[in-house]
Coordinates of C-alpha atoms in Angstrom, one line a residue:
X3 CA 0.0 0.0 0.0
X4 CA 1.3 3.4 -0.9
X5 CA 0.5 6.8 0.7
X6 CA 0.4 10.0 -1.1
X7 CA 2.9 12.5 0.5
X8 CA 0.3 15.3 0.6
X9 CA -2.2 13.1 2.5
X10 CA 0.6 12.0 4.9
X11 CA 1.4 15.6 5.7
X12 CA -2.2 16.5 6.1
X13 CA -2.8 13.6 8.5
X14 CA 0.3 14.5 10.5
X15 CA -0.9 18.1 10.8
X16 CA -4.3 17.0 11.9
X17 CA -3.0 14.7 14.5
X18 CA -0.5 17.3 15.9
X19 CA -3.3 19.9 16.0
X20 CA -5.5 17.5 18.0
X21 CA -2.6 16.7 20.4
X22 CA -1.8 20.4 20.8
X23 CA -5.5 21.2 21.7
X24 CA -5.7 18.3 24.2
X25 CA -2.4 19.4 25.8
X26 CA -3.6 23.0 26.1
X27 CA -6.8 21.9 27.7
X28 CA -4.9 19.7 30.1
X29 CA -2.6 22.5 31.0
X30 CA -5.6 24.8 31.7
X31 CA -7.3 22.2 33.9
X32 CA -4.2 21.5 35.9
X33 CA -3.3 25.2 36.3
X34 CA -6.8 26.0 37.6
X35 CA -6.7 23.1 40.1
X36 CA -3.2 24.0 41.3
X37 CA -4.3 27.7 41.7
X38 CA -7.3 26.7 43.7
X39 CA -5.1 24.5 45.9
X40 CA -2.7 27.4 46.4
X41 CA -5.4 29.7 47.5
X42 CA -6.6 27.2 50.1
X43 CA -3.0 26.7 51.4
X44 CA -2.6 30.5 51.6
X45 CA -5.9 30.9 53.5
X46 CA -4.8 28.2 56.0
X47 CA -1.2 29.4 56.4
X48 CA -1.5 33.2 56.3
X49 CA -1.0 35.2 59.5
X50 CA -4.2 36.0 61.2
X51 CA -4.7 39.0 63.5
X52 CA -6.3 38.4 66.9
X53 CA -9.4 40.2 65.8
X54 CA -10.2 38.2 62.7
X55 CA -8.5 36.8 59.7
X56 CA -9.5 39.2 56.9
X57 CA -6.1 39.1 55.3
X58 CA -6.1 35.3 55.2
X59 CA -9.6 35.1 53.9
X60 CA -8.9 37.5 51.0
X61 CA -6.8 35.1 48.9
X62 CA -8.3 34.2 45.5
X63 CA -7.1 33.5 42.0
X64 CA -8.1 34.9 38.6
X65 CA -7.4 33.9 35.0
X66 CA -5.6 36.6 32.9
X67 CA -5.1 35.4 29.4
X68 CA -3.7 31.9 29.7
X69 CA -2.3 32.5 33.2
X70 CA -3.8 31.9 36.6
X71 CA -2.8 34.5 39.2
X72 CA -3.1 34.0 42.9
X73 CA -3.6 37.3 44.7
X74 CA -4.9 38.9 47.8
X75 CA -8.1 40.8 46.7
X76 CA -8.5 43.2 49.6
X77 CA -5.2 43.4 51.5
X78 CA -2.7 43.2 48.6
X79 CA -0.6 46.0 50.2
X80 CA 0.2 43.8 53.2
X81 CA 1.6 40.8 51.3
X82 CA 5.1 42.2 50.8
X83 CA 5.2 43.8 54.3
X84 CA 4.3 40.5 56.0
X85 CA 6.4 38.3 53.7
X86 CA 9.6 40.4 53.9
X87 CA 9.2 42.3 57.2
X88 CA 9.3 46.1 57.5
X89 CA 10.6 49.0 59.6
X90 CA 8.6 50.3 62.5
X91 CA 7.7 54.0 62.7
X92 CA 9.7 54.5 65.9
X93 CA 12.6 52.4 64.9
X94 CA 13.3 48.7 64.9
X95 CA 11.9 46.1 62.5
X96 CA 8.9 43.8 62.3
X97 CA 10.1 40.4 61.5
X98 CA 9.0 38.6 58.3
X99 CA 6.2 36.1 58.5
X100 CA 7.0 34.0 55.4
X101 CA 3.9 32.4 54.2
X102 CA 3.8 33.0 50.4
X103 CA 7.1 31.5 49.3
X104 CA 6.5 28.0 50.6
X105 CA 3.1 27.9 48.9
X106 CA 4.6 29.2 45.7
X107 CA 7.2 26.5 45.7
X108 CA 4.6 23.8 46.5
X109 CA 2.3 25.0 43.7
X110 CA 5.1 25.1 41.1
X111 CA 6.1 21.5 42.0
X112 CA 2.5 20.3 42.1
X113 CA 1.8 21.9 38.7
X114 CA 4.9 20.1 37.2
X115 CA 3.9 16.7 38.7
X116 CA 0.2 17.0 37.8
X117 CA 1.0 18.0 34.2
X118 CA 3.5 15.2 33.8
X119 CA 1.0 12.7 35.1
X120 CA -1.8 14.2 32.9
X121 CA 0.2 14.2 29.7
X122 CA 1.4 10.6 30.2
X123 CA -2.2 9.2 30.3

């Protein structure tokens, strides 16, 4: 049996387009799941003031283009101050309360593993 080279090229292009679409869908599903998990981890591990936990409760994610961005909706100004520490008004420093970096590292590793698993199916 012989195959026409034009039909072979067309079939390869069709197959690669299907694979690319499936891969893109898988990346999107995994990214959203990992972003959601990251939000839950940040809500659980963020510093909470004695009067509430409004900072911790304000974590959320949003999709911008093809990216999922985890952010603090209401108290975004505090993220850097809490994560890195800051100077006090009357001298001295407030120590850092690192809570974002560990979640970031965990989310990155989880994304890689989930995607590797999903693409090997």
